[in-house]
PDB file of C-alpha atoms in Angstrom:
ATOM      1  CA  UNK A   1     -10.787 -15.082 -18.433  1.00  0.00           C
ATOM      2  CA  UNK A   2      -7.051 -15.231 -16.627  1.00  0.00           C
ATOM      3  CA  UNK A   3      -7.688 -13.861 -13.169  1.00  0.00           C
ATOM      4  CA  UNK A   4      -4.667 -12.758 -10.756  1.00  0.00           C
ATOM      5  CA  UNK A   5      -5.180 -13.819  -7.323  1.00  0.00           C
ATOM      6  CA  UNK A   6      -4.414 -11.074  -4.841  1.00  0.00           C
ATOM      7  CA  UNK A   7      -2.770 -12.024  -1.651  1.00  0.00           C
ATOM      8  CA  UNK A   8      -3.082  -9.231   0.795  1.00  0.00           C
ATOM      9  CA  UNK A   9      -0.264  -9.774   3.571  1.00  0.00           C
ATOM     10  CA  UNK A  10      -1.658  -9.265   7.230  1.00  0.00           C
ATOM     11  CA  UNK A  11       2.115  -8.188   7.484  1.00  0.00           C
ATOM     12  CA  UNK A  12       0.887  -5.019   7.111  1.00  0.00           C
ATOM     13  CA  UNK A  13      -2.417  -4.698   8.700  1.00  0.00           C
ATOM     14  CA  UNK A  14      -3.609  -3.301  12.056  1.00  0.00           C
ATOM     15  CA  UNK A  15      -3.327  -6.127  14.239  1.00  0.00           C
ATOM     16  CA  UNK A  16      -5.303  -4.136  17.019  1.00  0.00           C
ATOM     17  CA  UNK A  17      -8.478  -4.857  14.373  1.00  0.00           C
ATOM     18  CA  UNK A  18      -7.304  -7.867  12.902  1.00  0.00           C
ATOM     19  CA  UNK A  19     -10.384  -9.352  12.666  1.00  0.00           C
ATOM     20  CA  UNK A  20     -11.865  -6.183  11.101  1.00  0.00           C
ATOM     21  CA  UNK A  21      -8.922  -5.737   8.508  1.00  0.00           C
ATOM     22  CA  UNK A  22      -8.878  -9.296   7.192  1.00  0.00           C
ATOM     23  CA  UNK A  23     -13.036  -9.740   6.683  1.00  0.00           C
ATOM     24  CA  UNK A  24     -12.672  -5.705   4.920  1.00  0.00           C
ATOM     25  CA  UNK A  25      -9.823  -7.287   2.408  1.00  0.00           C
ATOM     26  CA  UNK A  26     -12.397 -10.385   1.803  1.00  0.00           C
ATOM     27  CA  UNK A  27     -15.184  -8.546   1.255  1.00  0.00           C
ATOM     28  CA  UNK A  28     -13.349  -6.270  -1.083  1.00  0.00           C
ATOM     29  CA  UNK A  29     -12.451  -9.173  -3.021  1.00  0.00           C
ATOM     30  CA  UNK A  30      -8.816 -10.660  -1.505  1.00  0.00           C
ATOM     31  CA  UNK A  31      -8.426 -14.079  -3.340  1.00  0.00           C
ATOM     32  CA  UNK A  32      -5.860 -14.947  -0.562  1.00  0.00           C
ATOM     33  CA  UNK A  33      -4.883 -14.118   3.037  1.00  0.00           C
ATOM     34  CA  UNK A  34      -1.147 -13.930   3.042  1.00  0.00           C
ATOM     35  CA  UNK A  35       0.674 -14.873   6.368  1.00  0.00           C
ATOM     36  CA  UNK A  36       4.249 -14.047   6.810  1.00  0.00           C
ATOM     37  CA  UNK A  37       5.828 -16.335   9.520  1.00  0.00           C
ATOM     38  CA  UNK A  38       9.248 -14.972  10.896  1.00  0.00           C
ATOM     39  CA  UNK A  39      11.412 -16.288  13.999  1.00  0.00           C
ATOM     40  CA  UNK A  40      14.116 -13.711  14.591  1.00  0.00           C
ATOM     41  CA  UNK A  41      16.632 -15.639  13.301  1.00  0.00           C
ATOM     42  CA  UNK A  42      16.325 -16.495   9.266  1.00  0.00           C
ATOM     43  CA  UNK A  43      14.906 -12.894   8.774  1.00  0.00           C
ATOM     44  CA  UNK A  44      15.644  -9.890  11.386  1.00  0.00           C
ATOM     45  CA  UNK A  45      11.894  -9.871  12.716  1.00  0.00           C
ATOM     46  CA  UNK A  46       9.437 -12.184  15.052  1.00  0.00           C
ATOM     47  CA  UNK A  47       5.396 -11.748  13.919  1.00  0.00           C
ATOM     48  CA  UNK A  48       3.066 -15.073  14.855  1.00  0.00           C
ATOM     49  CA  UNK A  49       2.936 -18.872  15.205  1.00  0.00           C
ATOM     50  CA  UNK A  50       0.600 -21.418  14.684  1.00  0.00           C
ATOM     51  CA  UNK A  51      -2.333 -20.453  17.235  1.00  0.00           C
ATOM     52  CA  UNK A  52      -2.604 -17.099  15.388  1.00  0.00           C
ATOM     53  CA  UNK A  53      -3.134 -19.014  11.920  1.00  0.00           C
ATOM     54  CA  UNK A  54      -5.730 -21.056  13.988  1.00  0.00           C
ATOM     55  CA  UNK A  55      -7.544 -17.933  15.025  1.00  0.00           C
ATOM     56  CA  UNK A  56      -7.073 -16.602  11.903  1.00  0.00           C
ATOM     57  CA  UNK A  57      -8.655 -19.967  10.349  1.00  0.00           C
ATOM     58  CA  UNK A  58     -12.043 -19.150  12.159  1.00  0.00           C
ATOM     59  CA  UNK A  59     -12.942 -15.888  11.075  1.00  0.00           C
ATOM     60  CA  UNK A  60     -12.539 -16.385   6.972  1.00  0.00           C
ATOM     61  CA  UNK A  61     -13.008 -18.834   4.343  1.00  0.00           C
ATOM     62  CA  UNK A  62     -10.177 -17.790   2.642  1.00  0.00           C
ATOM     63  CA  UNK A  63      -7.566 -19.636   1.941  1.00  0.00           C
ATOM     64  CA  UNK A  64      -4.437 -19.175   4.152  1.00  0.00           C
ATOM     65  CA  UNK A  65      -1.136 -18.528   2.152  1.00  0.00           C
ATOM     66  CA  UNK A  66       1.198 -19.549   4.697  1.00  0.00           C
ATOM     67  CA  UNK A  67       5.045 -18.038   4.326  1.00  0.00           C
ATOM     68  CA  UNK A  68       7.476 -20.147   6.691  1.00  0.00           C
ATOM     69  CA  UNK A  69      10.543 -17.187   7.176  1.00  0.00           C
ATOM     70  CA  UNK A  70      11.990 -20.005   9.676  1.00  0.00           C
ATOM     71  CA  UNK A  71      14.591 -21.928  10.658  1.00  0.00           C
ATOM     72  CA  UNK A  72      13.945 -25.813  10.552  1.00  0.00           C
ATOM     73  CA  UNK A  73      10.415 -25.387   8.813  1.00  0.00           C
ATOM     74  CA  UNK A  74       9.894 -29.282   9.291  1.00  0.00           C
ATOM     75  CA  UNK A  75       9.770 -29.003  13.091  1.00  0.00           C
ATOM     76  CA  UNK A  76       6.684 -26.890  12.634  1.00  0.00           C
ATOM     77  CA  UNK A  77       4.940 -28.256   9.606  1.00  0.00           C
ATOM     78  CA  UNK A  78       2.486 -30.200  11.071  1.00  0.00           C
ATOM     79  CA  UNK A  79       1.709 -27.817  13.853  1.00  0.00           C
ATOM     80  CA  UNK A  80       0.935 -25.050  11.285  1.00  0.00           C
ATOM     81  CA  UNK A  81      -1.222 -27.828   9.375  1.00  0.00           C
ATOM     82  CA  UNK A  82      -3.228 -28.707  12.097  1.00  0.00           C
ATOM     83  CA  UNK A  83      -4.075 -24.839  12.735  1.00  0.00           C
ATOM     84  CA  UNK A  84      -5.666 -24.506   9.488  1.00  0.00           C
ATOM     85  CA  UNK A  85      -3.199 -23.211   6.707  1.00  0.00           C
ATOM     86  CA  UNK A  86      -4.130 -24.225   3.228  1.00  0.00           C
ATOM     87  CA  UNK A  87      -0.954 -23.332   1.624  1.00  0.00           C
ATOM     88  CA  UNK A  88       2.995 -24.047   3.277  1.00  0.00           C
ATOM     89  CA  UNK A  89       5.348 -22.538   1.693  1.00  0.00           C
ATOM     90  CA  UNK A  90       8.984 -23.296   3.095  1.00  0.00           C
ATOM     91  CA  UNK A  91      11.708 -21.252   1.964  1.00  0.00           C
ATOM     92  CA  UNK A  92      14.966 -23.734   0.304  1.00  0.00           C
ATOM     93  CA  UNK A  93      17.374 -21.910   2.726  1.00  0.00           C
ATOM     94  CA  UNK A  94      16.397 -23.519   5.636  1.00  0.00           C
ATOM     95  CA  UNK A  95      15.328 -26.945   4.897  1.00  0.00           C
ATOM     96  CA  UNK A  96      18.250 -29.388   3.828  1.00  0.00           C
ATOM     97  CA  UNK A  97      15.362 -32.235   3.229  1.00  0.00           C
ATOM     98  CA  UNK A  98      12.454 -29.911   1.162  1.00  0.00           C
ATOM     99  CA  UNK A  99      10.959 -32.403  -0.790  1.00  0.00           C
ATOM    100  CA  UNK A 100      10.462 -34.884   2.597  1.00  0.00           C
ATOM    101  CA  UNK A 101       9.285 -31.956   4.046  1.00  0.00           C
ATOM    102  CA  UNK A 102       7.009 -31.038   0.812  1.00  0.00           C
ATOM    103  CA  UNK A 103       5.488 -34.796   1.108  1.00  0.00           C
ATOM    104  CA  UNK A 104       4.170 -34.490   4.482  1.00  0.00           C
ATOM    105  CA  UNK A 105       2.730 -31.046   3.423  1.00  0.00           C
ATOM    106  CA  UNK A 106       1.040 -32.518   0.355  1.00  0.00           C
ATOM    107  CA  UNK A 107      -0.175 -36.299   2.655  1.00  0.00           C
ATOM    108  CA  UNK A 108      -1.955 -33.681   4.642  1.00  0.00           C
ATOM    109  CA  UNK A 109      -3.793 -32.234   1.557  1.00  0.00           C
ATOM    110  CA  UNK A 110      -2.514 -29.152   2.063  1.00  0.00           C
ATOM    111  CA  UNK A 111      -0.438 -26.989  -1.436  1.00  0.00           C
ATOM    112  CA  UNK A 112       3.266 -26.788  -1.127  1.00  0.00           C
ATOM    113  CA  UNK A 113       5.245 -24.230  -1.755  1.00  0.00           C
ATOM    114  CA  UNK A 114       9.071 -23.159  -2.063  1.00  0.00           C
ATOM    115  CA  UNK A 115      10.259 -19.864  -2.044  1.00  0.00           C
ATOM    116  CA  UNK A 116      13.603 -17.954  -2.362  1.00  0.00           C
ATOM    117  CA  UNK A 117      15.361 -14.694  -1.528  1.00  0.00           C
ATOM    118  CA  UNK A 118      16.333 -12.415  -3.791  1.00  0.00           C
ATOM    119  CA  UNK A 119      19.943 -13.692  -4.372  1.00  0.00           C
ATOM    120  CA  UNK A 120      19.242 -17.637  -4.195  1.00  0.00           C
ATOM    121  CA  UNK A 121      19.563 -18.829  -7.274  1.00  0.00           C
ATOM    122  CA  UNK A 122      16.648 -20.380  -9.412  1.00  0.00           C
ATOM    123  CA  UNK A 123      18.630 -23.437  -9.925  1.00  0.00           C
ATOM    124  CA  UNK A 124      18.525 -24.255  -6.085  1.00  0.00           C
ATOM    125  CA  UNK A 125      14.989 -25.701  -6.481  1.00  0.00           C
ATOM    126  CA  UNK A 126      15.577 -27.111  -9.646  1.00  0.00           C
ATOM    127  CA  UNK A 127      15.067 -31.190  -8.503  1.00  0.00           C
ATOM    128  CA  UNK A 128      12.236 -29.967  -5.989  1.00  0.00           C
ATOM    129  CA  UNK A 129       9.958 -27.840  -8.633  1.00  0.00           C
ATOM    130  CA  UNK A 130       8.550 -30.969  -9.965  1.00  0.00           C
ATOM    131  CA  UNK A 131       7.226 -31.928  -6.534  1.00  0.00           C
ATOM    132  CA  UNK A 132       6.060 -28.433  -5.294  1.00  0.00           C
ATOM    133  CA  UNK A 133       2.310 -26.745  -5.948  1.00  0.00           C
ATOM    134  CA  UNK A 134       3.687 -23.013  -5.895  1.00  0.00           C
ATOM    135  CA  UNK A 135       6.578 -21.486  -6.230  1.00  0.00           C
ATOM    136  CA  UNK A 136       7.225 -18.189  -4.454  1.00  0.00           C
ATOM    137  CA  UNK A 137       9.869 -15.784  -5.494  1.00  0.00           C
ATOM    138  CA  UNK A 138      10.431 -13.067  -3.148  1.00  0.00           C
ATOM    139  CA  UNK A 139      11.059  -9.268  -4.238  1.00  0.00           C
ATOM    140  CA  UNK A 140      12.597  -8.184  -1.022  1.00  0.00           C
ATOM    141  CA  UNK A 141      14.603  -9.457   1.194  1.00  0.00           C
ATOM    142  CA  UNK A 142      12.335 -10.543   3.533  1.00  0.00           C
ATOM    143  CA  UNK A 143      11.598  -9.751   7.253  1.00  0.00           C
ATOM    144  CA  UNK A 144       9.869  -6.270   6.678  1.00  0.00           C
ATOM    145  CA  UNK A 145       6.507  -4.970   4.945  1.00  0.00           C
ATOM    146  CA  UNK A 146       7.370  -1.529   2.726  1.00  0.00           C
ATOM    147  CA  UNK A 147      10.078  -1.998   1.254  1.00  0.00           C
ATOM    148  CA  UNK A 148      10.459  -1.433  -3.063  1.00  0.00           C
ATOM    149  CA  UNK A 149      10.389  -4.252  -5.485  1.00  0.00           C
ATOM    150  CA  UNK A 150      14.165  -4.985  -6.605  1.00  0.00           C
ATOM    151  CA  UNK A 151      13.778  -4.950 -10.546  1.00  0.00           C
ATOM    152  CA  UNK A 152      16.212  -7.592 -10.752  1.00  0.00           C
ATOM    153  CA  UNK A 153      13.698 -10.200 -10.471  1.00  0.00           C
ATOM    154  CA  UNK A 154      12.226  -9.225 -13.003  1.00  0.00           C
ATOM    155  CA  UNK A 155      14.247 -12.028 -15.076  1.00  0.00           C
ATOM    156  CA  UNK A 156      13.724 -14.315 -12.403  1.00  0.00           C
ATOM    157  CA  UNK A 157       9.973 -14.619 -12.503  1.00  0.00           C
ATOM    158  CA  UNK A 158      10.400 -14.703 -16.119  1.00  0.00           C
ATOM    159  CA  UNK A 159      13.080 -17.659 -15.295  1.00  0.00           C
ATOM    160  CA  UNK A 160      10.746 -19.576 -13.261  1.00  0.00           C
ATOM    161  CA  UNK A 161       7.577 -19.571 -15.357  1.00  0.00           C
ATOM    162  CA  UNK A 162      10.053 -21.026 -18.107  1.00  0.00           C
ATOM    163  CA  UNK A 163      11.050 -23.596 -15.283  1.00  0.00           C
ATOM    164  CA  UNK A 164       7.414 -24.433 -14.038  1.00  0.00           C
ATOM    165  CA  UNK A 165       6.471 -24.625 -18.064  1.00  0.00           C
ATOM    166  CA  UNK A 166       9.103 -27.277 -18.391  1.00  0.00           C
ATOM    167  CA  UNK A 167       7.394 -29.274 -15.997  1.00  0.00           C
ATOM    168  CA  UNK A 168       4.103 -29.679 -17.419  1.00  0.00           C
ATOM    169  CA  UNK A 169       2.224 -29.101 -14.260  1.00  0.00           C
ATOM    170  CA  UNK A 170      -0.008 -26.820 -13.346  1.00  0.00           C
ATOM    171  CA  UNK A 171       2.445 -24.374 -10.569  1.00  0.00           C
ATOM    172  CA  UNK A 172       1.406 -21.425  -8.603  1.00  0.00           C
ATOM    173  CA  UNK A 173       3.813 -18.946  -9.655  1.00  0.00           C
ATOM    174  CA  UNK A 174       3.219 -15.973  -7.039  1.00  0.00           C
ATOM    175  CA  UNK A 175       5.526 -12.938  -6.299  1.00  0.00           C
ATOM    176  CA  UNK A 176       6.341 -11.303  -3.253  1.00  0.00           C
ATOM    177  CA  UNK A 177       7.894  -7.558  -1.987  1.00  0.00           C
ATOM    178  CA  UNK A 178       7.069  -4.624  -3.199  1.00  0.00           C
ATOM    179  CA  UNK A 179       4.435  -4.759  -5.503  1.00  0.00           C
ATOM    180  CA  UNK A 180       2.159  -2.746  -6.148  1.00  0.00           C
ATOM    181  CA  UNK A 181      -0.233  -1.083  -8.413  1.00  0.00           C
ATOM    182  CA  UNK A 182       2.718   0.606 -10.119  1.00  0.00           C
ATOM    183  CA  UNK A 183       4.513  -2.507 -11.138  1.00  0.00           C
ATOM    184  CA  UNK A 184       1.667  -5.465 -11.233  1.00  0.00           C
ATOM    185  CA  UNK A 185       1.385  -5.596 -14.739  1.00  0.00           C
ATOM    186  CA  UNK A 186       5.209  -6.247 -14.974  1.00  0.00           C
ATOM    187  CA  UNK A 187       4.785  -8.510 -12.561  1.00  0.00           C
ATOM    188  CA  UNK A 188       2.004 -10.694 -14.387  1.00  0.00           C
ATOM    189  CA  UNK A 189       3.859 -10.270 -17.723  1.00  0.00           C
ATOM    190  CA  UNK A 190       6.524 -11.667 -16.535  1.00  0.00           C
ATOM    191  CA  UNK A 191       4.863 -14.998 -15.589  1.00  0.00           C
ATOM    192  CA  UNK A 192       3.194 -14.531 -11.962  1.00  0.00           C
ATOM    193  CA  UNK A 193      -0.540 -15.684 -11.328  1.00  0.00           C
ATOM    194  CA  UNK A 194      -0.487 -14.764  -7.323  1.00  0.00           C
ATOM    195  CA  UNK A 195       0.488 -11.151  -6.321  1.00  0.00           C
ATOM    196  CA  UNK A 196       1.311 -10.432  -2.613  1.00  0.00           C
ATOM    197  CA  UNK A 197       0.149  -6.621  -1.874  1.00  0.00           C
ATOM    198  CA  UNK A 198       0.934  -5.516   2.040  1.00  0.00           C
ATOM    199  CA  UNK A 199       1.289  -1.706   2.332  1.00  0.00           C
ATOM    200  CA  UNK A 200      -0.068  -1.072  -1.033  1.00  0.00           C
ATOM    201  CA  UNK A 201      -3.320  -2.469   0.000  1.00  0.00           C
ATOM    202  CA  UNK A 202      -3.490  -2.321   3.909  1.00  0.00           C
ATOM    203  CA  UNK A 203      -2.117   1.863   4.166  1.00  0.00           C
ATOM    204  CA  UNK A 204      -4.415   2.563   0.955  1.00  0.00           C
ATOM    205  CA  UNK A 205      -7.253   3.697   3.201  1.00  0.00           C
ATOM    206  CA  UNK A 206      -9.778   1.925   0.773  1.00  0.00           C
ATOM    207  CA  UNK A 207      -8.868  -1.373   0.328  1.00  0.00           C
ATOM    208  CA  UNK A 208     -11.821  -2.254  -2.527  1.00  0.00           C
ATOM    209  CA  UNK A 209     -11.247   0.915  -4.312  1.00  0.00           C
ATOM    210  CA  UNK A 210      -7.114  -0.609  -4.321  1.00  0.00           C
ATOM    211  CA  UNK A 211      -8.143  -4.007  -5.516  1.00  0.00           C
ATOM    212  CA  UNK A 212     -10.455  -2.506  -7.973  1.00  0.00           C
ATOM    213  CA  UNK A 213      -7.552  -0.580  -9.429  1.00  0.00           C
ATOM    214  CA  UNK A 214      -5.177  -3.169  -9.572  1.00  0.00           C
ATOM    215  CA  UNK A 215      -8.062  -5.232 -11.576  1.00  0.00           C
ATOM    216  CA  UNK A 216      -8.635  -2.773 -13.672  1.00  0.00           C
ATOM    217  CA  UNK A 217      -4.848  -2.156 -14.688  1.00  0.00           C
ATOM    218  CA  UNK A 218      -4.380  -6.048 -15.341  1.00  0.00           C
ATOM    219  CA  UNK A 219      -7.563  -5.449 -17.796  1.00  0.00           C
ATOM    220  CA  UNK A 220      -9.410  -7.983 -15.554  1.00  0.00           C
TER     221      UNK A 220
END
């Protein structure tokens, strides 16, 4: 049967037990560790680099959803590929060459991703979708954990299933910001395969009894 993979975001975690927090989430059945990567200037916030991904890399064998919320991604690629990430997704904002930039992602055997804000529109990646292995469309505007899924995309993920259909491959198609057990079926209806829960998993206080619930509303 289908099965949504579930992307908890370290985002929201307590970094004081990091260790702790991420083996809880795999043990309680986390198909994904989700790391947000931010630099203070495309998004109003600063979290890690790529020796915390390498830490990170030693203490799971999950793989590591990497989210580039930076400013000339391509300077960094290979750094965050040599600390272990399995996925790279670069937002189409920042890099004016994506698909060179997607290339040396992929020669590394690493997934590629592309991602959006809210108010970019899907057409932007139309000529790099072919090329990419997921495509991330973010609920929020990014830089903060907490904040509610803007309905709006609702069409959009809709939108971009129709565009990854077109293409005949076989596309990630993951959503991020705001979702939560409230909304996941919508989100999954609409076309998503990879969910991205922060708060909703990390403040739950039980973070198997969360991903057990969200299972069990997807009918999973």
């Amino acid at each position: 049967m289908f099965k949504t993979k579930i992307a908890p975001s370290i985002l929201s975690c307590n970094f004081l037990a990091l260790e702790d927090e991420i083996k809880e989430v795999e043990k309680a059945g986390a198909d994904l560790i989700h790391i947000d990567v931010m630099d203070g200037h495309f998004v109003p916030n600063i979290t890690i680099g790529p020796l915390f991904v390498e830490h990170i890399r030693r203490i799971t064998s999950l793989p590591l959803d990497v989210h580039l919320m930076i400013e000339n991604p391509s300077a960094f690629v290979d750094d965050f590929i040599k600390a272990g990430s399995d996925i790279i997704t670069i937002h189409i904002e920042t890099d004016k060459h994506i698909l060179r930039t997607i290339d040396v992602i992929k020669a590394s055997g690493k997934k590629a991703g592309i991602t959006l804000n809210p108010a970019t529109p899907l057409n932007s990646i139309t000529y790099a979708v072919k090329e990419a292995d997921l495509i991330l469309i973010m609920s929020v505007n990014p830089g903060f954990g907490g904040q509610s899924y803007i309905s709006a995309m609702d069409e959009k993920v809709k939108e971009a299933k129709k565009m990854i259909m077109d293409t005949g491959r076989e596309i990630d198609l993951e959503v991020d910001g705001g979702v939560k057990a409230s909304n996941v079926k919508k989100v999954i209806d609409a076309g998503a395969n990879i969910v991205v829960m922060g708060t909703e998993i990390f403040h739950s206080g039980d973070y198997a009894k969360k991903i057990k619930e969200v299972r069990e509303i997807l009918g999973e």
